[in-house]
mmCIF file of N, CA, C and O in Angstrom:
data_model
loop_
_atom_site.group_PDB
_atom_site.id
_atom_site.type_symbol
_atom_site.label_atom_id
_atom_site.label_comp_id
_atom_site.label_asym_id
_atom_site.label_seq_id
_atom_site.Cartn_x
_atom_site.Cartn_y
_atom_site.Cartn_z
ATOM 1 N N MET F 1 0.835 -1.190 0.000
ATOM 2 C CA MET F 1 0.000 0.000 0.000
ATOM 3 C C MET F 1 0.873 1.245 0.000
ATOM 4 O O MET F 1 1.892 1.305 0.671
ATOM 5 N N LYS F 2 0.457 2.200 -0.778
ATOM 6 C CA LYS F 2 1.220 3.441 -0.909
ATOM 7 C C LYS F 2 0.945 4.362 0.269
ATOM 8 O O LYS F 2 -0.094 4.288 0.908
ATOM 9 N N SER F 3 1.891 5.243 0.529
ATOM 10 C CA SER F 3 1.706 6.217 1.606
ATOM 11 C C SER F 3 0.700 7.274 1.157
ATOM 12 O O SER F 3 0.394 7.413 -0.037
ATOM 13 N N LEU F 4 0.206 8.020 2.120
ATOM 14 C CA LEU F 4 -0.755 9.083 1.811
ATOM 15 C C LEU F 4 -0.132 10.108 0.871
ATOM 16 O O LEU F 4 -0.770 10.561 -0.075
ATOM 17 N N ALA F 5 1.112 10.451 1.107
ATOM 18 C CA ALA F 5 1.795 11.425 0.246
ATOM 19 C C ALA F 5 1.875 10.921 -1.198
ATOM 20 O O ALA F 5 1.631 11.682 -2.139
ATOM 21 N N GLU F 6 2.191 9.645 -1.361
ATOM 22 C CA GLU F 6 2.252 9.069 -2.707
ATOM 23 C C GLU F 6 0.884 9.091 -3.376
ATOM 24 O O GLU F 6 0.771 9.394 -4.570
ATOM 25 N N LEU F 7 -0.155 8.789 -2.599
ATOM 26 C CA LEU F 7 -1.502 8.807 -3.155
ATOM 27 C C LEU F 7 -1.921 10.215 -3.559
ATOM 28 O O LEU F 7 -2.545 10.409 -4.603
ATOM 29 N N VAL F 8 -1.558 11.204 -2.750
ATOM 30 C CA VAL F 8 -1.894 12.601 -3.088
ATOM 31 C C VAL F 8 -1.222 12.999 -4.396
ATOM 32 O O VAL F 8 -1.850 13.623 -5.256
ATOM 33 N N ILE F 9 0.018 12.631 -4.562
ATOM 34 C CA ILE F 9 0.737 12.946 -5.803
ATOM 35 C C ILE F 9 0.025 12.294 -6.987
ATOM 36 O O ILE F 9 -0.136 12.917 -8.039
ATOM 37 N N LEU F 10 -0.425 11.066 -6.819
ATOM 38 C CA LEU F 10 -1.143 10.381 -7.898
ATOM 39 C C LEU F 10 -2.488 11.059 -8.183
ATOM 40 O O LEU F 10 -2.892 11.178 -9.344
ATOM 41 N N VAL F 11 -3.178 11.503 -7.142
ATOM 42 C CA VAL F 11 -4.447 12.223 -7.348
ATOM 43 C C VAL F 11 -4.187 13.492 -8.157
ATOM 44 O O VAL F 11 -4.959 13.837 -9.059
ATOM 45 N N GLN F 12 -3.106 14.163 -7.878
ATOM 46 C CA GLN F 12 -2.772 15.380 -8.607
ATOM 47 C C GLN F 12 -2.461 15.090 -10.074
ATOM 48 O O GLN F 12 -2.528 15.979 -10.908
ATOM 49 N N LYS F 13 -2.156 13.825 -10.355
ATOM 50 C CA LYS F 13 -1.936 13.400 -11.745
ATOM 51 C C LYS F 13 -3.188 12.736 -12.315
ATOM 52 O O LYS F 13 -3.134 12.003 -13.288
ATOM 53 N N ASP F 14 -4.336 12.987 -11.667
ATOM 54 C CA ASP F 14 -5.657 12.505 -12.098
ATOM 55 C C ASP F 14 -5.818 10.992 -12.032
ATOM 56 O O ASP F 14 -6.524 10.405 -12.844
ATOM 57 N N ASP F 15 -5.213 10.367 -11.043
ATOM 58 C CA ASP F 15 -5.363 8.928 -10.832
ATOM 59 C C ASP F 15 -6.610 8.674 -9.988
ATOM 60 O O ASP F 15 -6.633 8.967 -8.788
ATOM 61 N N GLU F 16 -7.649 8.137 -10.595
ATOM 62 C CA GLU F 16 -8.919 7.907 -9.899
ATOM 63 C C GLU F 16 -8.803 6.836 -8.825
ATOM 64 O O GLU F 16 -9.470 6.921 -7.787
ATOM 65 N N GLU F 17 -7.988 5.832 -9.052
ATOM 66 C CA GLU F 17 -7.810 4.758 -8.070
ATOM 67 C C GLU F 17 -7.169 5.303 -6.794
ATOM 68 O O GLU F 17 -7.542 4.907 -5.684
ATOM 69 N N ALA F 18 -6.226 6.214 -6.932
ATOM 70 C CA ALA F 18 -5.584 6.819 -5.764
ATOM 71 C C ALA F 18 -6.608 7.616 -4.956
ATOM 72 O O ALA F 18 -6.633 7.544 -3.719
ATOM 73 N N PHE F 19 -7.469 8.364 -5.638
ATOM 74 C CA PHE F 19 -8.518 9.114 -4.940
ATOM 75 C C PHE F 19 -9.452 8.154 -4.214
ATOM 76 O O PHE F 19 -9.827 8.398 -3.064
ATOM 77 N N SER F 20 -9.789 7.072 -4.846
ATOM 78 C CA SER F 20 -10.662 6.070 -4.239
ATOM 79 C C SER F 20 -10.026 5.490 -2.972
ATOM 80 O O SER F 20 -10.710 5.292 -1.964
ATOM 81 N N GLN F 21 -8.739 5.246 -3.002
ATOM 82 C CA GLN F 21 -8.040 4.712 -1.831
ATOM 83 C C GLN F 21 -8.046 5.717 -0.685
ATOM 84 O O GLN F 21 -8.228 5.347 0.477
ATOM 85 N N ILE F 22 -7.858 6.990 -1.002
ATOM 86 C CA ILE F 22 -7.891 8.029 0.029
ATOM 87 C C ILE F 22 -9.292 8.130 0.619
ATOM 88 O O ILE F 22 -9.462 8.218 1.836
ATOM 89 N N VAL F 23 -10.303 8.118 -0.245
ATOM 90 C CA VAL F 23 -11.692 8.190 0.229
ATOM 91 C C VAL F 23 -11.985 7.024 1.158
ATOM 92 O O VAL F 23 -12.586 7.202 2.224
ATOM 93 N N ASN F 24 -11.559 5.825 0.791
ATOM 94 C CA ASN F 24 -11.791 4.651 1.639
ATOM 95 C C ASN F 24 -11.103 4.788 2.998
ATOM 96 O O ASN F 24 -11.639 4.362 4.011
ATOM 97 N N SER F 25 -9.938 5.407 3.015
ATOM 98 C CA SER F 25 -9.219 5.611 4.270
ATOM 99 C C SER F 25 -9.944 6.589 5.184
ATOM 100 O O SER F 25 -9.925 6.446 6.405
ATOM 101 N N PHE F 26 -10.564 7.600 4.583
ATOM 102 C CA PHE F 26 -11.216 8.646 5.362
ATOM 103 C C PHE F 26 -12.737 8.505 5.390
ATOM 104 O O PHE F 26 -13.430 9.396 5.876
ATOM 105 N N LYS F 27 -13.249 7.390 4.904
ATOM 106 C CA LYS F 27 -14.700 7.203 4.809
ATOM 107 C C LYS F 27 -15.428 7.366 6.146
ATOM 108 O O LYS F 27 -16.461 8.040 6.193
ATOM 109 N N PRO F 28 -14.924 6.801 7.246
ATOM 110 C CA PRO F 28 -15.636 7.009 8.521
ATOM 111 C C PRO F 28 -15.772 8.497 8.890
ATOM 112 O O PRO F 28 -16.816 8.933 9.357
ATOM 113 N N LEU F 29 -14.728 9.257 8.659
ATOM 114 C CA LEU F 29 -14.783 10.692 8.946
ATOM 115 C C LEU F 29 -15.752 11.404 8.011
ATOM 116 O O LEU F 29 -16.532 12.261 8.443
ATOM 117 N N LEU F 30 -15.716 11.056 6.726
ATOM 118 C CA LEU F 30 -16.624 11.673 5.756
ATOM 119 C C LEU F 30 -18.080 11.383 6.124
ATOM 120 O O LEU F 30 -18.934 12.275 6.048
ATOM 121 N N ILE F 31 -18.355 10.157 6.535
ATOM 122 C CA ILE F 31 -19.722 9.801 6.917
ATOM 123 C C ILE F 31 -20.123 10.542 8.194
ATOM 124 O O ILE F 31 -21.225 11.082 8.285
ATOM 125 N N LYS F 32 -19.218 10.590 9.166
ATOM 126 C CA LYS F 32 -19.510 11.283 10.422
ATOM 127 C C LYS F 32 -19.846 12.743 10.161
ATOM 128 O O LYS F 32 -20.805 13.290 10.714
ATOM 129 N N GLU F 33 -19.059 13.400 9.327
ATOM 130 C CA GLU F 33 -19.276 14.817 9.046
ATOM 131 C C GLU F 33 -20.485 15.056 8.148
ATOM 132 O O GLU F 33 -20.929 16.189 8.002
ATOM 133 N N SER F 34 -21.018 14.005 7.558
ATOM 134 C CA SER F 34 -22.176 14.120 6.662
ATOM 135 C C SER F 34 -23.500 13.854 7.369
ATOM 136 O O SER F 34 -24.547 13.888 6.737
ATOM 137 N N CYS F 35 -23.432 13.598 8.645
ATOM 138 C CA CYS F 35 -24.674 13.359 9.402
ATOM 139 C C CYS F 35 -25.205 14.674 9.942
ATOM 140 O O CYS F 35 -24.474 15.444 10.574
ATOM 141 N N ARG F 36 -26.451 14.930 9.656
ATOM 142 C CA ARG F 36 -27.135 16.139 10.111
ATOM 143 C C ARG F 36 -28.413 15.729 10.822
ATOM 144 O O ARG F 36 -29.199 14.939 10.288
ATOM 145 N N ASN F 37 -28.609 16.246 12.024
ATOM 146 C CA ASN F 37 -29.800 15.946 12.822
ATOM 147 C C ASN F 37 -29.992 14.443 13.014
ATOM 148 O O ASN F 37 -31.098 13.933 12.939
ATOM 149 N N GLY F 38 -28.872 13.732 13.177
ATOM 150 C CA GLY F 38 -28.941 12.308 13.458
ATOM 151 C C GLY F 38 -29.115 11.393 12.262
ATOM 152 O O GLY F 38 -29.243 10.189 12.419
ATOM 153 N N SER F 39 -29.130 11.951 11.061
ATOM 154 C CA SER F 39 -29.273 11.093 9.881
ATOM 155 C C SER F 39 -28.267 11.491 8.807
ATOM 156 O O SER F 39 -27.801 12.625 8.755
ATOM 157 N N PHE F 40 -27.950 10.524 7.974
ATOM 158 C CA PHE F 40 -26.983 10.721 6.900
ATOM 159 C C PHE F 40 -27.557 11.645 5.826
ATOM 160 O O PHE F 40 -28.676 11.465 5.380
ATOM 161 N N ASP F 41 -26.766 12.645 5.437
ATOM 162 C CA ASP F 41 -27.176 13.615 4.417
ATOM 163 C C ASP F 41 -26.316 13.401 3.168
ATOM 164 O O ASP F 41 -25.140 13.741 3.153
ATOM 165 N N GLU F 42 -26.907 12.812 2.133
ATOM 166 C CA GLU F 42 -26.186 12.488 0.892
ATOM 167 C C GLU F 42 -25.584 13.732 0.238
ATOM 168 O O GLU F 42 -24.465 13.697 -0.266
ATOM 169 N N ASP F 43 -26.319 14.835 0.246
ATOM 170 C CA ASP F 43 -25.813 16.073 -0.359
ATOM 171 C C ASP F 43 -24.564 16.571 0.369
ATOM 172 O O ASP F 43 -23.593 17.006 -0.263
ATOM 173 N N CYS F 44 -24.593 16.488 1.676
ATOM 174 C CA CYS F 44 -23.440 16.897 2.469
ATOM 175 C C CYS F 44 -22.249 15.981 2.179
ATOM 176 O O CYS F 44 -21.115 16.446 2.058
ATOM 177 N N TYR F 45 -22.500 14.684 2.048
ATOM 178 C CA TYR F 45 -21.442 13.722 1.732
ATOM 179 C C TYR F 45 -20.803 14.055 0.384
ATOM 180 O O TYR F 45 -19.572 14.075 0.260
ATOM 181 N N GLN F 46 -21.636 14.350 -0.597
ATOM 182 C CA GLN F 46 -21.114 14.708 -1.918
ATOM 183 C C GLN F 46 -20.276 15.986 -1.845
ATOM 184 O O GLN F 46 -19.227 16.090 -2.486
ATOM 185 N N GLU F 47 -20.733 16.943 -1.054
ATOM 186 C CA GLU F 47 -19.978 18.185 -0.890
ATOM 187 C C GLU F 47 -18.635 17.920 -0.216
ATOM 188 O O GLU F 47 -17.614 18.494 -0.604
ATOM 189 N N CYS F 48 -18.623 17.036 0.767
ATOM 190 C CA CYS F 48 -17.374 16.654 1.425
ATOM 191 C C CYS F 48 -16.409 16.003 0.432
ATOM 192 O O CYS F 48 -15.202 16.271 0.463
ATOM 193 N N MET F 49 -16.942 15.154 -0.440
ATOM 194 C CA MET F 49 -16.106 14.494 -1.454
ATOM 195 C C MET F 49 -15.486 15.527 -2.407
ATOM 196 O O MET F 49 -14.298 15.449 -2.736
ATOM 197 N N ILE F 50 -16.283 16.481 -2.830
ATOM 198 C CA ILE F 50 -15.792 17.536 -3.732
ATOM 199 C C ILE F 50 -14.710 18.350 -3.045
ATOM 200 O O ILE F 50 -13.648 18.600 -3.627
ATOM 201 N N ARG F 51 -14.969 18.730 -1.801
ATOM 202 C CA ARG F 51 -13.991 19.535 -1.055
ATOM 203 C C ARG F 51 -12.697 18.756 -0.833
ATOM 204 O O ARG F 51 -11.608 19.332 -0.909
ATOM 205 N N LEU F 52 -12.809 17.472 -0.543
ATOM 206 C CA LEU F 52 -11.622 16.635 -0.361
ATOM 207 C C LEU F 52 -10.812 16.594 -1.648
ATOM 208 O O LEU F 52 -9.596 16.781 -1.639
ATOM 209 N N TYR F 53 -11.486 16.358 -2.764
ATOM 210 C CA TYR F 53 -10.797 16.290 -4.055
ATOM 211 C C TYR F 53 -10.072 17.609 -4.364
ATOM 212 O O TYR F 53 -8.898 17.608 -4.739
ATOM 213 N N LEU F 54 -10.766 18.719 -4.177
ATOM 214 C CA LEU F 54 -10.160 20.021 -4.463
ATOM 215 C C LEU F 54 -8.985 20.304 -3.531
ATOM 216 O O LEU F 54 -7.963 20.848 -3.957
ATOM 217 N N ALA F 55 -9.106 19.909 -2.272
ATOM 218 C CA ALA F 55 -8.012 20.108 -1.323
ATOM 219 C C ALA F 55 -6.795 19.271 -1.710
ATOM 220 O O ALA F 55 -5.653 19.760 -1.648
ATOM 221 N N LEU F 56 -7.031 18.041 -2.128
ATOM 222 C CA LEU F 56 -5.918 17.175 -2.535
ATOM 223 C C LEU F 56 -5.198 17.731 -3.759
ATOM 224 O O LEU F 56 -3.977 17.606 -3.881
ATOM 225 N N LYS F 57 -5.943 18.343 -4.659
ATOM 226 C CA LYS F 57 -5.345 18.916 -5.862
ATOM 227 C C LYS F 57 -4.454 20.127 -5.534
ATOM 228 O O LYS F 57 -3.516 20.440 -6.262
ATOM 229 N N LYS F 58 -4.743 20.799 -4.416
ATOM 230 C CA LYS F 58 -4.021 22.020 -4.055
ATOM 231 C C LYS F 58 -2.812 21.779 -3.140
ATOM 232 O O LYS F 58 -1.972 22.658 -3.007
ATOM 233 N N ILE F 59 -2.757 20.613 -2.518
ATOM 234 C CA ILE F 59 -1.671 20.333 -1.575
ATOM 235 C C ILE F 59 -0.328 20.365 -2.301
ATOM 236 O O ILE F 59 -0.166 19.784 -3.359
ATOM 237 N N ASP F 60 0.630 21.052 -1.686
ATOM 238 C CA ASP F 60 1.977 21.126 -2.252
ATOM 239 C C ASP F 60 2.852 20.109 -1.541
ATOM 240 O O ASP F 60 3.205 20.296 -0.378
ATOM 241 N N ILE F 61 3.160 19.025 -2.224
ATOM 242 C CA ILE F 61 4.012 17.980 -1.663
ATOM 243 C C ILE F 61 5.313 17.961 -2.445
ATOM 244 O O ILE F 61 5.328 17.782 -3.646
ATOM 245 N N THR F 62 6.397 18.154 -1.714
ATOM 246 C CA THR F 62 7.698 18.087 -2.350
ATOM 247 C C THR F 62 8.236 16.670 -2.204
ATOM 248 O O THR F 62 8.174 16.075 -1.127
ATOM 249 N N GLU F 63 8.708 16.126 -3.285
ATOM 250 C CA GLU F 63 9.195 14.740 -3.283
ATOM 251 C C GLU F 63 10.607 14.664 -2.809
ATOM 252 O O GLU F 63 11.387 15.497 -2.868
#
């Protein structure tokens, strides 16, 4: 398994599998933050996914 830094670099090169691996690693947190009033909010989850993707694209990782 690749390190988080390696996966981020791959995401920045548009590797969908790397993004999927990161999402799977952070899925419990994404689900937790997507719960509103005690229930899962799909729209909030999608927004979290978009924000995660955009944040990963902006991270400056020096190799």
